[in-house]
Amino acid sequence: MIFSKLKGFKEPKTANWQHPDADVRRAAVDSITDENILKQIITTDSDSLVRRAAIQKLSDLDVLHNLHQQDNDAEIRECALRRAVQLLSATKESTSLAERLAWVKQTDNTKLLEQLALKAQASELRLAAIEKIEREALLGDVASQDAVPALRLAAVEKIQQKSTLERVYKATRSSDKQVSRIAKEKLDRLIEQEQRPLKIQSEGEAICKRLEVLGRGKAAWSQEQLEFSQLQQRWQAIANEAQKPLIDRYQQAESAFLSAWHDHEIAQRQQQEQLQALDSQRAGKHDLCQYATATLEELTKLRDTALPCDIADYFARLDTWQARWHELPALSDSKEEKQWQQRFEQTLTAIRRLLGQREKAEQLNYALRKLCEKAENALTRPVKSSKIKELKDAWQSLAIPTTEAGLLQENAIRFQNALQQLEQHVAQQATQRDQWVQQLTAELQNLENALEKGELHTAIDLEKNSIDLLSKITGLPTAQYKTLEARLHESVTKIREWRSWENWGVLNERKLLCEQAEQLLAQGADDPEKTAHSIRKMQEEWKKLGSISNSQGLWKRFNEACNKAYDSCQVYFDQQAQQRQANLQAKRQLCQSLEDFMAQINWDKPNWREMNQYLHAFKKEWHNIGATDRKDRKPLKECYDKLAGQLERKLNAEYAANKALRERLIQEAEAAQKMEDTAAAIELTKAIQNRWKVTVPGQRKMEHQLWERFRKTCDVVFDRSKHEKEARKIAEEQEKNARTQKLQQCAALCEEVEQLLGLNGSDLADALMRLKEFQAKWRDISNLYASEAKALDKRFYAACHQVKLKAQLQLLTEDQMQLKLLAEKAALCHELEMATHKGMLTPEPMEMIQSRWSQSPVLENMSHQALMQQRFEQALSGIIPISPEAKKARELLCLRLEILANIESPPEQSQLRLSLKVAQLSDALSGATSAKDKVSELQSLEQEWYLTPACGGDDAEGLENRFSHAKAALIHLILNPPSSSKKEENAKDAKTSGNATSQGDMK
């Protein structure tokens, strides 16, 4: 070609994976990492081995899934399945766990899911597969054998078959209590479902039997109705599952009872109507008797207090009741009618008797009240001793019956108080009279002195005082009184003479007052109040100047000016009068609104807060309205005091009751302080706080003090809880520190045990003795905090297990090498036997096998060497007899190994397996065989297997694969032991270790 002539040009080579030779392509696949090339090889290559090699390198799960589902080659499908299981099960693959989980959740490949449920390393993958598989047998295996408790639980939850549940229950009864319990519960439910029809039939017959006798006996219908409802509820629980004959029977019994119940209701209704007709006849008589009885009780209760209405009203009420009684029809029962008549008449007679007594008592009380008023009025003027005697005689003349002493007690006390005050008044009069005589004597002396000195104005003032004192003096001896009167008359005569000379000065003052009044009129009434005050002041000054005969003209002038000035103020005062009238109407309306409010109050359930607020608002508005005329103030005040006082008394009573309740709540809170149980004390205190309500508040200071007492009392309880929490927190912190220290010691012990794994030789043998010391220390420490030390516990016992295993492996290295050599010789014999059986033995492979046999060292046990040599030579000769005895021996070894690995055996050998397990158990109980660990048992079975002659025939390879599968399962079980309690682990430590297979050989 033209390009071949160019310097340095090389023709491109064909890739090895496209090489014509299938062996070359197969070898090239091992170095390919490109997924696309691998997919192309799988799709286009014609050689099955090359495709399988590419599948073993492929990581695309979707492609593997399609190959398994659609490829025509059965080996390709199986290889794709194995690779998919490998990818999904592996722990170190490029595909993340999340992607693998998502792929498993999408796939419906039952076979793949079953493989994953058994072989996947990640527990999450096994769980996802378990959730999608339905095969009961596989679920039973997972529930019995999986190492993760959560997966065992998930598997047992999906099992529905009774036989599988029984197998799981037996297998986990002693190893996994939770799985065993769930399996037992599901078994019980299945058994219950099987027995459900019989229970339904039995329950239905019992219901029908009881229902058929209802309504026929003499039991109370209310009880039978209740029992009927209960039977209906019991029937509803089974109605959907009952058979038709039972349903028909129930419906017939139910209809019969309902019919009987209907007849009973009709009879009851008729009887009730008769009773109602009779009750309507009694109702009127009963109401009148009740009214009369209530009135009698009211009068009896108010015997010593004032009645709410007049006695005439009570008599009118009695006449009305008696008229209504005669209008009522008589009862059909004459005896009952007579009883009602007697009761009514006796009550009316008692009421009339009480009213007559009350009427006489009130008349007497009226006379007493008038006598008390007469005695009290005497206190306002001078009294003589004869007046007191006259009042006492009048009191004695009133005949007061002892039966009415309580009613008249108030006036009696009032009269006695008035007498005492009169007697004190007479005594005070005598003392006062003496004082006035002394004062009058002194005033007369001063008056006479002032006249001698010519002090007229002083004398005029002393004259007035002396005249006033002389008018007050009563009961003074006549001679003494006339002496004083004569002295005063003489001084008054002198004053009159002197005053005639001073009239001309008074005229000037009067003229000045006229000018001031006229000036006030000219100024106008800018301030009516001030103007009126000035007018009154000038009028008082005019009066002080006295009266003279020639001042009439000035008086007319002064009076006209004052009147005109006051007329300008009259408009203002008229407006004030109108405002007072408006205030009067406003206050009357306010009283009416309060009366209406009180009439609407429901005293059975009063709203105290609303009533208190209304009263405060009422008082505030009352005081804001303003003044009224003097004549209207008293009736308004009486109305105010009556209405507001009535409401205040109710509020005060409620305030007292509410305050007493809150005082009791404080006492209860103080009692809660003494409770030893703080939590109960807090709950009680909270309940007490919820009961604390203020219906009518008192004074702000008192309310604050009461609330502070209550709050401080409650705070004592809550503070105690706070202190206890702090103490618990300190104790928990100390416990936490101690727990942390113990956990650190546990971690240190784990590290020391893990360091023992680095020892070898004699040091490792000595490590076993130290391991026992570590285990004793561990039991002392970890038992204190089992929940926190769970992870460390697992770590410690896992390390102990590895140390013991390593020591066993070291001690048994020589025996293991011999067993390995025996296994190699047995493998050569098996390979030669299979090649001979299949007719594939050629000289070249035979020479290779002979060379390997000759190079293999001789076994130390010569009998074993002789047996293996005999088997090899027989296989080499090409004559492999079919031996039933050898086949039976090998099948027995497979069974023993499957039992040891706890895996299933072929169904046809289930009976033989059961017999073998019974025999093993019998030997163990009788002591015929000594206990061995699984490693020693495996070694023993391997040695027997290798020394057992070949059985020949087509079954040889199947038995060989069966033994290998059981061996792999047992090795997996040994390397991954199920979790067990410390007691079981300690028991396992106590066992003497036998021979064991090396860990490297197991892998």
PDB file of C-alpha atoms in Angstrom, residues 150-239:
ATOM      1  CA  ALA A 150     -32.810  -7.160  62.244  1.00  0.00           C
ATOM      2  CA  LEU A 151     -32.676  -9.347  59.132  1.00  0.00           C
ATOM      3  CA  ARG A 152     -33.898 -12.360  61.058  1.00  0.00           C
ATOM      4  CA  LEU A 153     -36.811 -10.253  62.283  1.00  0.00           C
ATOM      5  CA  ALA A 154     -37.596  -8.992  58.766  1.00  0.00           C
ATOM      6  CA  ALA A 155     -37.586 -12.544  57.411  1.00  0.00           C
ATOM      7  CA  VAL A 156     -39.808 -14.005  60.125  1.00  0.00           C
ATOM      8  CA  GLU A 157     -42.302 -11.161  59.621  1.00  0.00           C
ATOM      9  CA  LYS A 158     -42.828 -12.324  55.995  1.00  0.00           C
ATOM     10  CA  ILE A 159     -43.303 -16.016  56.743  1.00  0.00           C
ATOM     11  CA  GLN A 160     -46.912 -17.197  56.518  1.00  0.00           C
ATOM     12  CA  GLN A 161     -46.696 -21.015  56.247  1.00  0.00           C
ATOM     13  CA  LYS A 162     -47.284 -22.973  59.402  1.00  0.00           C
ATOM     14  CA  SER A 163     -44.540 -25.558  58.752  1.00  0.00           C
ATOM     15  CA  THR A 164     -41.909 -22.888  58.112  1.00  0.00           C
ATOM     16  CA  LEU A 165     -42.908 -20.977  61.246  1.00  0.00           C
ATOM     17  CA  GLU A 166     -42.630 -24.173  63.276  1.00  0.00           C
ATOM     18  CA  ARG A 167     -39.145 -24.811  61.873  1.00  0.00           C
ATOM     19  CA  VAL A 168     -38.040 -21.231  62.674  1.00  0.00           C
ATOM     20  CA  TYR A 169     -39.528 -21.421  66.170  1.00  0.00           C
ATOM     21  CA  LYS A 170     -37.661 -24.649  66.957  1.00  0.00           C
ATOM     22  CA  ALA A 171     -34.402 -23.355  65.482  1.00  0.00           C
ATOM     23  CA  THR A 172     -34.426 -20.012  67.337  1.00  0.00           C
ATOM     24  CA  ARG A 173     -36.078 -21.032  70.591  1.00  0.00           C
ATOM     25  CA  SER A 174     -32.813 -20.952  72.479  1.00  0.00           C
ATOM     26  CA  SER A 175     -30.743 -18.581  70.330  1.00  0.00           C
ATOM     27  CA  ASP A 176     -33.020 -15.647  69.401  1.00  0.00           C
ATOM     28  CA  LYS A 177     -35.876 -14.965  71.808  1.00  0.00           C
ATOM     29  CA  GLN A 178     -37.360 -12.142  69.746  1.00  0.00           C
ATOM     30  CA  VAL A 179     -37.548 -14.081  66.485  1.00  0.00           C
ATOM     31  CA  SER A 180     -38.828 -17.093  68.380  1.00  0.00           C
ATOM     32  CA  ARG A 181     -41.519 -14.972  70.025  1.00  0.00           C
ATOM     33  CA  ILE A 182     -42.702 -13.503  66.710  1.00  0.00           C
ATOM     34  CA  ALA A 183     -42.787 -16.955  65.106  1.00  0.00           C
ATOM     35  CA  LYS A 184     -44.746 -18.276  68.083  1.00  0.00           C
ATOM     36  CA  GLU A 185     -47.224 -15.394  67.885  1.00  0.00           C
ATOM     37  CA  LYS A 186     -47.785 -15.920  64.170  1.00  0.00           C
ATOM     38  CA  LEU A 187     -48.217 -19.641  64.744  1.00  0.00           C
ATOM     39  CA  ASP A 188     -50.761 -18.906  67.443  1.00  0.00           C
ATOM     40  CA  ARG A 189     -52.630 -16.592  65.087  1.00  0.00           C
ATOM     41  CA  LEU A 190     -52.692 -19.237  62.347  1.00  0.00           C
ATOM     42  CA  ILE A 191     -53.988 -21.820  64.817  1.00  0.00           C
ATOM     43  CA  GLU A 192     -56.534 -19.323  66.042  1.00  0.00           C
ATOM     44  CA  GLN A 193     -57.662 -18.698  62.458  1.00  0.00           C
ATOM     45  CA  GLU A 194     -58.069 -22.426  61.938  1.00  0.00           C
ATOM     46  CA  GLN A 195     -60.178 -22.671  65.096  1.00  0.00           C
ATOM     47  CA  ARG A 196     -62.062 -19.450  64.370  1.00  0.00           C
ATOM     48  CA  PRO A 197     -65.153 -21.068  62.717  1.00  0.00           C
ATOM     49  CA  LEU A 198     -65.746 -23.293  65.764  1.00  0.00           C
ATOM     50  CA  LYS A 199     -65.428 -20.336  68.113  1.00  0.00           C
ATOM     51  CA  ILE A 200     -67.774 -18.279  65.941  1.00  0.00           C
ATOM     52  CA  GLN A 201     -70.360 -21.079  65.976  1.00  0.00           C
ATOM     53  CA  SER A 202     -70.053 -21.568  69.743  1.00  0.00           C
ATOM     54  CA  GLU A 203     -70.282 -17.837  70.462  1.00  0.00           C
ATOM     55  CA  GLY A 204     -73.265 -17.435  68.120  1.00  0.00           C
ATOM     56  CA  GLU A 205     -75.168 -20.313  69.711  1.00  0.00           C
ATOM     57  CA  ALA A 206     -74.530 -18.875  73.198  1.00  0.00           C
ATOM     58  CA  ILE A 207     -75.813 -15.459  72.044  1.00  0.00           C
ATOM     59  CA  CYS A 208     -78.929 -16.946  70.428  1.00  0.00           C
ATOM     60  CA  LYS A 209     -79.643 -19.152  73.435  1.00  0.00           C
ATOM     61  CA  ARG A 210     -79.512 -16.198  75.820  1.00  0.00           C
ATOM     62  CA  LEU A 211     -81.456 -13.932  73.446  1.00  0.00           C
ATOM     63  CA  GLU A 212     -84.260 -16.485  73.113  1.00  0.00           C
ATOM     64  CA  VAL A 213     -85.003 -16.329  76.861  1.00  0.00           C
ATOM     65  CA  LEU A 214     -84.898 -12.525  77.126  1.00  0.00           C
ATOM     66  CA  GLY A 215     -88.284 -10.857  77.610  1.00  0.00           C
ATOM     67  CA  ARG A 216     -89.893 -14.004  79.015  1.00  0.00           C
ATOM     68  CA  GLY A 217     -88.864 -13.860  82.641  1.00  0.00           C
ATOM     69  CA  LYS A 218     -89.698 -11.478  85.471  1.00  0.00           C
ATOM     70  CA  ALA A 219     -86.427  -9.596  85.369  1.00  0.00           C
ATOM     71  CA  ALA A 220     -86.413  -5.806  85.108  1.00  0.00           C
ATOM     72  CA  TRP A 221     -86.821  -4.612  81.541  1.00  0.00           C
ATOM     73  CA  SER A 222     -84.025  -2.085  81.969  1.00  0.00           C
ATOM     74  CA  GLN A 223     -81.593  -4.905  82.802  1.00  0.00           C
ATOM     75  CA  GLU A 224     -82.833  -6.993  79.886  1.00  0.00           C
ATOM     76  CA  GLN A 225     -82.506  -4.005  77.546  1.00  0.00           C
ATOM     77  CA  LEU A 226     -78.919  -3.528  78.731  1.00  0.00           C
ATOM     78  CA  GLU A 227     -78.179  -7.222  78.238  1.00  0.00           C
ATOM     79  CA  PHE A 228     -79.809  -7.063  74.781  1.00  0.00           C
ATOM     80  CA  SER A 229     -77.438  -4.230  73.817  1.00  0.00           C
ATOM     81  CA  GLN A 230     -74.468  -6.256  75.028  1.00  0.00           C
ATOM     82  CA  LEU A 231     -75.639  -9.298  73.047  1.00  0.00           C
ATOM     83  CA  GLN A 232     -76.007  -7.105  69.956  1.00  0.00           C
ATOM     84  CA  GLN A 233     -72.426  -5.892  70.375  1.00  0.00           C
ATOM     85  CA  ARG A 234     -71.177  -9.473  70.741  1.00  0.00           C
ATOM     86  CA  TRP A 235     -73.144 -10.489  67.638  1.00  0.00           C
ATOM     87  CA  GLN A 236     -71.759  -7.587  65.570  1.00  0.00           C
ATOM     88  CA  ALA A 237     -68.259  -8.851  66.321  1.00  0.00           C
ATOM     89  CA  ILE A 238     -69.029 -12.238  64.640  1.00  0.00           C
ATOM     90  CA  ALA A 239     -71.905 -11.419  62.281  1.00  0.00           C
TER      91      ALA A 239
END
